Coordinates of C-alpha atoms and ligand atoms in Angstrom, one line a residue:
M276 CA 31.1 14.1 -0.5
N277 CA 28.1 13.3 -2.8
T278 CA 25.8 16.1 -3.8
F279 CA 22.3 15.0 -4.6
E280 CA 19.7 16.6 -6.9
K281 CA 16.9 15.9 -4.5
H282 CA 16.6 14.6 -0.9
I283 CA 13.3 12.7 -1.1
L284 CA 11.6 11.6 2.1
I285 CA 9.7 8.4 1.5
T286 CA 7.5 7.6 4.6
G287 CA 6.4 4.0 5.3
G288 CA 9.3 2.6 3.3
A289 CA 9.6 -0.5 5.5
G290 CA 6.1 -1.6 4.7
F291 CA 4.7 -3.5 1.8
I292 CA 4.3 -0.9 -0.9
G293 CA 6.8 1.5 0.5
S294 CA 9.6 -1.0 0.4
H295 CA 9.0 -1.5 -3.4
V296 CA 8.9 2.3 -3.9
V297 CA 12.1 2.8 -1.9
R298 CA 13.9 0.0 -3.8
L299 CA 12.9 1.4 -7.2
F300 CA 14.0 5.0 -6.3
V301 CA 17.3 4.0 -4.7
N302 CA 18.2 1.7 -7.6
N303 CA 17.0 3.8 -10.5
Y304 CA 17.9 7.3 -9.3
P305 CA 21.5 7.5 -7.9
Q306 CA 21.3 11.2 -8.3
Y307 CA 18.7 11.4 -5.5
K308 CA 19.2 10.7 -1.8
I309 CA 16.3 8.6 -0.5
I310 CA 15.5 9.0 3.2
N311 CA 13.2 6.2 4.4
L312 CA 11.2 7.3 7.4
D313 CA 9.3 4.6 9.2
L314 CA 8.2 3.8 12.8
L315 CA 8.6 0.1 12.2
T316 CA 5.2 -0.9 13.6
Y317 CA 4.0 -4.5 13.3
A318 CA 3.7 -3.8 9.5
G319 CA 7.2 -2.3 9.1
N320 CA 10.1 -4.6 8.6
L321 CA 13.7 -3.7 7.8
A322 CA 14.2 -7.1 6.2
N323 CA 11.9 -5.9 3.4
I324 CA 14.7 -3.6 2.2
S325 CA 17.9 -5.3 3.4
D326 CA 19.2 -5.5 -0.2
I327 CA 19.6 -1.7 -0.4
E328 CA 20.5 -0.7 3.1
T329 CA 24.2 -0.1 2.3
K330 CA 23.7 2.0 -0.8
S331 CA 25.3 5.5 -0.5
N332 CA 22.1 7.2 -1.7
Y333 CA 20.0 5.7 1.0
A334 CA 19.3 6.4 4.7
F335 CA 16.8 5.0 7.2
V336 CA 15.3 7.0 10.1
K337 CA 13.0 5.5 12.7
C338 CA 10.4 8.2 13.4
D339 CA 6.8 8.5 14.2
I340 CA 4.8 10.8 11.9
R341 CA 2.6 11.6 14.9
D342 CA 5.6 13.4 16.4
K343 CA 5.9 16.8 14.7
V344 CA 9.0 17.9 16.6
A345 CA 10.9 14.8 15.5
L346 CA 9.7 15.3 11.9
A347 CA 11.0 18.9 11.9
K348 CA 14.4 17.6 13.0
V349 CA 14.5 15.1 10.1
F350 CA 13.6 17.8 7.6
E351 CA 16.4 19.9 8.9
E352 CA 19.0 17.2 9.2
Y353 CA 18.5 15.7 5.7
A354 CA 17.5 19.0 3.9
I355 CA 14.3 17.3 2.7
S356 CA 13.3 18.6 -0.7
D357 CA 10.3 16.4 -1.6
V358 CA 8.0 13.9 0.1
I359 CA 6.3 10.7 -1.0
H360 CA 4.0 9.8 1.8
L361 CA 2.9 6.2 2.3
A362 CA 3.2 5.7 6.1
A363 CA -0.2 4.7 7.4
E364 CA -2.2 2.2 9.3
S365 CA -3.5 0.2 6.4
H366 CA -5.6 -2.8 7.4
V367 CA -9.4 -2.4 7.3
D368 CA -10.2 -5.1 9.8
R369 CA -7.8 -3.5 12.4
S370 CA -9.5 -0.2 11.8
I371 CA -12.8 -1.8 12.8
S372 CA -11.5 -3.2 16.0
G373 CA -9.3 -0.2 16.9
P374 CA -10.2 2.9 14.9
L375 CA -8.2 5.5 16.9
D376 CA -4.7 4.6 15.7
F377 CA -6.0 5.2 12.2
I378 CA -7.2 8.7 13.1
T379 CA -3.9 9.7 14.8
T380 CA -1.5 8.1 12.3
N381 CA -3.4 8.6 9.0
I382 CA -5.0 12.0 9.7
V383 CA -2.8 13.8 12.3
G384 CA 0.4 12.2 11.0
T385 CA -0.3 13.4 7.5
A386 CA -1.2 16.9 8.8
N387 CA 2.1 17.0 10.8
L388 CA 4.1 16.1 7.7
L389 CA 2.3 18.7 5.6
D390 CA 2.8 21.4 8.2
V391 CA 6.5 20.7 8.7
A392 CA 6.9 20.8 4.9
R393 CA 4.9 24.1 4.7
T394 CA 6.9 25.8 7.4
T395 CA 10.3 24.5 6.2
W396 CA 10.2 24.8 2.4
K397 CA 10.9 28.3 1.1
A398 CA 11.2 27.7 -2.6
D399 CA 8.3 26.8 -4.9
N400 CA 9.8 23.7 -6.5
H401 CA 9.1 21.1 -3.7
I402 CA 6.6 18.3 -4.2
F403 CA 4.4 16.7 -1.6
Y404 CA 3.0 13.5 -3.0
H405 CA 0.3 11.7 -1.0
V406 CA -0.3 8.0 -1.8
S407 CA -3.9 7.0 -1.1
T408 CA -6.6 4.4 -1.7
D409 CA -9.6 3.8 -3.9
E410 CA -11.6 3.0 -0.7
V411 CA -12.2 6.8 -0.3
Y412 CA -14.8 6.5 -3.1
G413 CA -17.0 4.0 -1.1
S414 CA -18.5 0.9 -2.7
L415 CA -19.8 0.2 -6.2
G416 CA -22.7 -2.0 -7.3
T417 CA -22.3 -4.4 -10.2
E418 CA -21.8 -1.5 -12.8
G419 CA -19.4 1.4 -13.1
F420 CA -15.9 2.5 -12.1
F421 CA -14.3 5.0 -9.8
T422 CA -12.9 7.9 -11.7
E423 CA -10.9 10.9 -10.3
T424 CA -14.2 12.9 -10.1
T425 CA -16.2 10.3 -8.2
A426 CA -17.6 11.8 -5.0
Y427 CA -15.9 10.7 -1.7
D428 CA -18.0 8.2 0.3
P429 CA -15.7 6.4 2.8
R430 CA -17.4 3.8 4.9
S431 CA -14.8 2.2 7.2
P432 CA -12.6 4.0 9.8
Y433 CA -9.6 3.2 7.6
S434 CA -11.1 4.7 4.4
A435 CA -12.5 7.7 6.3
S436 CA -9.1 8.4 7.8
K437 CA -7.5 8.2 4.3
A438 CA -10.3 10.4 2.8
S439 CA -9.6 13.0 5.6
S440 CA -5.9 13.0 4.8
D441 CA -6.6 13.4 1.1
H442 CA -8.8 16.5 1.9
I443 CA -6.1 18.0 4.2
V444 CA -3.4 17.5 1.5
R445 CA -5.6 19.3 -1.1
A446 CA -6.5 22.0 1.4
Y447 CA -2.7 22.7 1.9
G448 CA -2.2 22.8 -1.8
H449 CA -5.0 25.2 -2.3
T450 CA -4.4 27.5 0.7
Y451 CA -0.7 27.6 0.9
K452 CA 0.1 27.0 -2.8
M453 CA 2.1 23.9 -2.0
N454 CA 2.9 21.6 -4.9
I455 CA 0.8 18.6 -4.1
K456 CA 0.0 15.4 -6.0
L457 CA -2.2 12.5 -5.1
S458 CA -3.0 9.0 -6.3
N459 CA -5.8 6.6 -5.3
C460 CA -4.9 3.0 -6.0
S461 CA -6.8 -0.3 -5.9
N462 CA -5.8 -3.5 -4.0
N463 CA -2.1 -4.3 -4.3
Y464 CA -0.6 -7.8 -4.2
G465 CA 3.0 -9.1 -4.5
S466 CA 6.0 -9.9 -2.3
H467 CA 6.5 -8.7 1.2
Q468 CA 2.8 -8.1 2.0
F469 CA 2.0 -8.7 5.7
P470 CA -0.1 -11.9 6.0
E471 CA -3.1 -10.1 7.5
K472 CA -4.2 -9.2 4.0
L473 CA -6.2 -11.7 1.9
I474 CA -3.6 -13.1 -0.6
P475 CA -0.6 -13.7 1.8
L476 CA -3.0 -14.9 4.5
M477 CA -4.5 -17.5 2.2
I478 CA -1.2 -18.6 0.8
N479 CA 0.1 -19.2 4.4
N480 CA -3.0 -21.0 5.6
I481 CA -3.2 -23.2 2.5
K482 CA 0.4 -24.3 3.2
E483 CA -0.2 -24.9 6.9
G484 CA -3.4 -26.8 6.2
K485 CA -5.5 -24.3 8.2
P486 CA -9.0 -23.1 7.3
L487 CA -9.2 -20.4 4.6
P488 CA -11.6 -17.8 6.1
V489 CA -13.7 -16.2 3.4
Y490 CA -15.9 -13.4 4.7
G491 CA -19.6 -13.7 4.0
T492 CA -20.2 -15.6 0.8
G493 CA -17.1 -14.5 -1.0
V494 CA -18.9 -12.4 -3.7
N495 CA -17.2 -9.1 -2.9
V496 CA -15.1 -7.8 -5.7
R497 CA -11.6 -6.2 -5.6
D498 CA -9.5 -4.9 -8.5
W499 CA -5.9 -6.3 -8.1
L500 CA -2.7 -4.6 -9.1
W501 CA 0.8 -6.0 -8.9
V502 CA 2.7 -4.0 -6.3
N503 CA 5.7 -3.4 -8.6
D504 CA 3.3 -1.8 -11.1
H505 CA 2.0 0.5 -8.3
A506 CA 5.6 1.5 -7.5
R507 CA 6.1 2.3 -11.3
A508 CA 3.0 4.4 -11.2
I509 CA 4.2 6.4 -8.2
D510 CA 7.5 7.0 -10.0
T511 CA 5.6 8.2 -13.1
I512 CA 3.3 10.5 -11.1
F513 CA 6.2 11.9 -9.1
H514 CA 8.2 12.8 -12.2
K515 CA 5.5 13.4 -14.8
G516 CA 2.2 14.0 -13.0
K517 CA 0.8 17.5 -13.0
I518 CA 0.8 19.6 -9.8
N519 CA -2.5 19.6 -7.9
E520 CA -3.7 16.6 -9.9
T521 CA -5.1 13.3 -8.7
Y522 CA -4.5 10.0 -10.6
N523 CA -6.4 6.8 -10.1
V524 CA -4.3 3.7 -10.4
G525 CA -5.8 0.2 -11.0
G526 CA -5.2 -3.1 -12.7
W527 CA -8.4 -3.4 -14.8
N528 CA -8.5 -6.7 -13.0
E529 CA -11.7 -7.5 -11.0
L530 CA -12.2 -10.8 -9.2
T531 CA -14.6 -12.0 -6.6
N532 CA -12.8 -13.1 -3.4
I533 CA -14.0 -16.6 -3.8
K534 CA -12.7 -16.9 -7.4
L535 CA -9.3 -15.5 -6.2
V536 CA -9.1 -18.0 -3.3
H537 CA -9.9 -20.9 -5.7
L538 CA -7.1 -19.6 -8.1
L539 CA -4.7 -19.6 -5.2
C540 CA -5.7 -23.1 -4.2
E541 CA -5.1 -24.4 -7.7
I542 CA -1.6 -22.8 -7.8
M543 CA -0.8 -24.1 -4.4
D544 CA -2.0 -27.7 -5.2
D545 CA 0.4 -27.6 -8.1
R546 CA 3.4 -26.2 -6.1
L547 CA 2.9 -28.5 -3.1
G548 CA 2.3 -31.6 -5.3
R549 CA -1.2 -32.0 -4.0
E550 CA -4.0 -33.7 -5.9
K551 CA -6.2 -31.1 -7.7
G552 CA -9.0 -29.8 -5.5
T553 CA -7.2 -30.7 -2.2
S554 CA -6.5 -27.1 -0.9
A555 CA -10.0 -25.9 -1.8
K556 CA -11.3 -28.2 0.8
Q557 CA -9.8 -25.9 3.4
I558 CA -12.2 -23.0 2.3
T559 CA -14.4 -21.9 5.2
F560 CA -17.1 -19.2 5.0
V561 CA -16.9 -17.0 8.1
Q562 CA -18.8 -14.0 9.6
D563 CA -18.7 -11.1 7.2
R564 CA -16.6 -8.0 7.8
A565 CA -18.7 -5.2 9.4
G566 CA -19.8 -2.7 6.7
H567 CA -18.0 -4.8 4.1
D568 CA -17.7 -2.8 0.8
M569 CA -19.1 -4.8 -2.1
R570 CA -17.0 -3.8 -5.1
Y571 CA -14.0 -1.6 -6.0
A572 CA -13.1 -1.0 -9.6
I573 CA -10.8 1.7 -10.9
D574 CA -11.0 3.5 -14.2
A575 CA -7.3 4.1 -14.9
T576 CA -7.8 5.9 -18.2
K577 CA -6.3 9.2 -17.1
I578 CA -2.9 7.9 -16.0
K579 CA -2.7 5.9 -19.2
D580 CA -3.7 8.7 -21.5
D581 CA -1.9 11.5 -19.8
L582 CA 1.3 9.8 -18.4
G583 CA 1.5 6.6 -20.5
W584 CA 1.4 4.2 -17.4
E585 CA -0.3 0.9 -17.6
P586 CA 0.1 -2.5 -15.7
S587 CA 3.0 -4.5 -17.0
I588 CA 2.0 -8.1 -16.3
Q589 CA -1.2 -10.2 -16.4
F590 CA -2.8 -11.2 -13.1
E591 CA -2.1 -14.9 -13.3
E592 CA 1.6 -14.3 -13.9
G593 CA 1.8 -11.9 -11.0
L594 CA -0.1 -14.3 -8.7
N595 CA 2.2 -17.2 -9.6
R596 CA 5.3 -15.1 -8.9
T597 CA 3.7 -14.0 -5.6
V598 CA 3.1 -17.6 -4.5
D599 CA 6.6 -18.6 -5.5
W600 CA 8.1 -15.6 -3.5
Y601 CA 6.2 -16.7 -0.3
L602 CA 7.2 -20.3 -0.7
A603 CA 10.9 -19.3 -1.3
N604 CA 10.8 -17.0 1.7
D605 CA 9.6 -19.2 4.5
T606 CA 11.9 -17.6 7.1
W607 CA 10.5 -14.1 6.3
V608 CA 7.0 -15.5 6.8
K609 CA 7.8 -17.5 10.0
E610 CA 9.4 -14.4 11.6
I611 CA 6.4 -12.3 10.8
T612 CA 3.8 -14.8 11.8
S613 CA 5.3 -15.6 15.2
G614 CA 4.6 -13.5 18.3
N615 CA 2.0 -10.7 18.0
Y616 CA 0.6 -12.1 14.7
Q617 CA -0.7 -15.2 16.6
D618 CA -2.5 -13.0 19.1
Y619 CA -4.0 -10.9 16.3
Y620 CA -5.1 -14.1 14.4
K621 CA -6.7 -15.7 17.5
K622 CA -8.6 -12.5 18.4
H623 CA -9.8 -11.8 14.8
Y624 CA -10.5 -15.3 13.6
G625 CA -11.3 -17.0 16.9
Ligands
NAD1466 P1 1.7 -1.4 5.3 O1 0.8 -1.5 6.5 O2 2.3 -2.6 4.8 O3 2.9 -0.4 5.7 C1 2.7 0.8 6.4 C2 4.1 1.3 6.8 O4 3.8 2.5 7.6 C3 4.8 0.4 7.8 O5 6.1 0.2 7.4 C4 4.6 1.0 9.2 O6 5.7 0.8 10.0 C5 4.6 2.5 8.8 N1 3.9 3.3 9.8 C6 2.7 3.1 10.4 N2 2.4 4.0 11.3 C7 3.5 4.9 11.3 C8 3.8 6.1 12.0 N3 2.9 6.6 12.9 N4 4.9 6.8 11.7 C9 5.8 6.3 10.7 N5 5.6 5.1 10.0 C10 4.4 4.5 10.3 O7 0.9 -0.6 4.2 P2 0.9 -0.7 2.6 O8 -0.1 -1.7 2.3 O9 2.3 -0.8 2.2 O10 0.2 0.7 2.2 C11 1.1 1.9 2.1 C12 0.3 3.1 1.7 O11 -0.4 2.8 0.5 C13 -0.8 3.4 2.8 O12 -0.9 4.8 2.9 C14 -2.1 2.8 2.2 O13 -3.2 3.6 2.6 C15 -1.9 3.0 0.7 N6 -2.5 2.0 -0.2 C16 -2.4 0.7 0.1 C17 -3.0 -0.2 -0.8 C18 -2.9 -1.7 -0.6 O14 -3.5 -2.5 -1.4 N7 -2.1 -2.2 0.3 C19 -3.7 0.2 -1.9 C20 -3.8 1.6 -2.1 C21 -3.2 2.5 -1.2
DAU1467 O1 -8.5 -1.0 -2.2 C1 -7.3 -0.6 -1.7 C2 -7.2 -1.2 -0.3 O2 -7.0 -2.6 -0.4 C3 -6.1 -0.6 0.5 O3 -6.3 0.8 0.7 C4 -5.9 -1.2 1.9 O4 -4.8 -0.7 2.6 C5 -5.7 -2.7 1.7 O5 -5.7 -3.4 2.9 C6 -6.9 -3.3 0.8 O6 -8.1 -3.3 1.5 P1 -9.1 -4.6 1.5 O7 -9.9 -4.6 2.7 O8 -9.8 -4.6 0.2 O9 -8.0 -5.8 1.5 P2 -8.0 -7.2 2.3 O10 -6.8 -7.9 1.8 O11 -8.1 -7.0 3.8 O12 -9.3 -7.9 1.9 C7 -9.6 -8.1 0.5 C8 -10.9 -8.8 0.4 O13 -10.9 -10.1 1.0 C9 -12.0 -8.0 1.1 O14 -13.2 -8.1 0.4 C10 -12.2 -8.8 2.4 C11 -11.8 -10.2 2.1 N1 -11.2 -11.0 3.1 C12 -10.1 -10.5 3.7 C13 -9.5 -11.2 4.7 C14 -8.2 -10.7 5.4 C15 -11.7 -12.3 3.4 O15 -12.7 -12.7 2.8 N2 -11.0 -13.0 4.4 C16 -10.0 -12.5 5.1 O16 -9.4 -13.2 6.0

């Protein structure tokens, strides 16, 4: 029987970012057992990690982080030594139409995990790493960046729920002397992202000849980071980050939404053999998101200077690779965009 150095619980490992983190840990650290805990909500998909499901250092557990009794059983059964927590309700628009799921999963679920860890762990070498978002800092004007000391100012039910969970994680670290780590990251893009988020939604709609719904006038700015680089940052922070520290993770890569959509249209014109400018004709300006944050931009100096992490690829290359992944994985897209996705799409976009 294998003995493993650590038994790491990764929550949300069937989702977009979580699947990349699970894959990286399973493939790069055969000395660890990776336990992927996920409820498989609409956003969780075992197809995202089918390539590693038979590895001997991997296990999947279907479990709801809102169920503390079930979590305690998982900790006991797998002798969990460390946690990397990504499970969450993650889509801002859904948090506007239905905020309560965000409160229960993101706040209560995180508190459940922390409390099971607190009451189970006896030694002082366990790590509880919480993966969070830059949205906790609120919205920037045209100048400045979010740093690790920027005051919290969450403005959507999603960001408020993530801010609450960050506070609870820090409170457990401070009060119970648990070894906690946090990171707050900017917008991720890449393969396996659920097509409710801007980039995969636009790729899919361009391909299908549907309108490209840009909120407001498209001037809002996001800082985009390739998901594999976020997974590398999580690996770096888990192994080299200091206890009780927070690291901001970003791509130094700001774009207005409209510029990004035009870029996608150009790449898709090329891939689909369309005349230049064809896909851009599908752009439609629609009603703005309620309380839409204007600009996010991360200052990722600390993680570069202290831990040596920085993004590995340029945005255009990452975007081209992302488009190619979606075009090559039509079955994945079709399976995900049938059924409930159609209801969500109709309700949200009319
Ligand atoms: P996602 O929506 O793609 O995946 C979330 C995963 O959590 C899914 O697999 C889902 O099944 C699972 N989940 C949801 N509720 C659960 C519950 N009650 N119990 C167990 N599992 C549950 O999200 P993502 O975009 O991969 O984001 C992952 C994490 O990273 C989140 O915590 C998010 O706040 C954070 N984050 C995301 C981004 C981004 O750009 N997507 C940026 C910074 C931080
Ligand atoms: O900053 C990190 C956050 O990035 C993560 O914490 C969230 O989990 C993740 O969903 C993401 O939040 P955003 O709201 O920034 O991402 P989204 O892809 O939903 O939207 C990106 C921008 O595009 C935003 O300004 C809204 C706009 N948008 C989005 C959609 C879905 C549109 O104009 N049209 C759309 O149809």
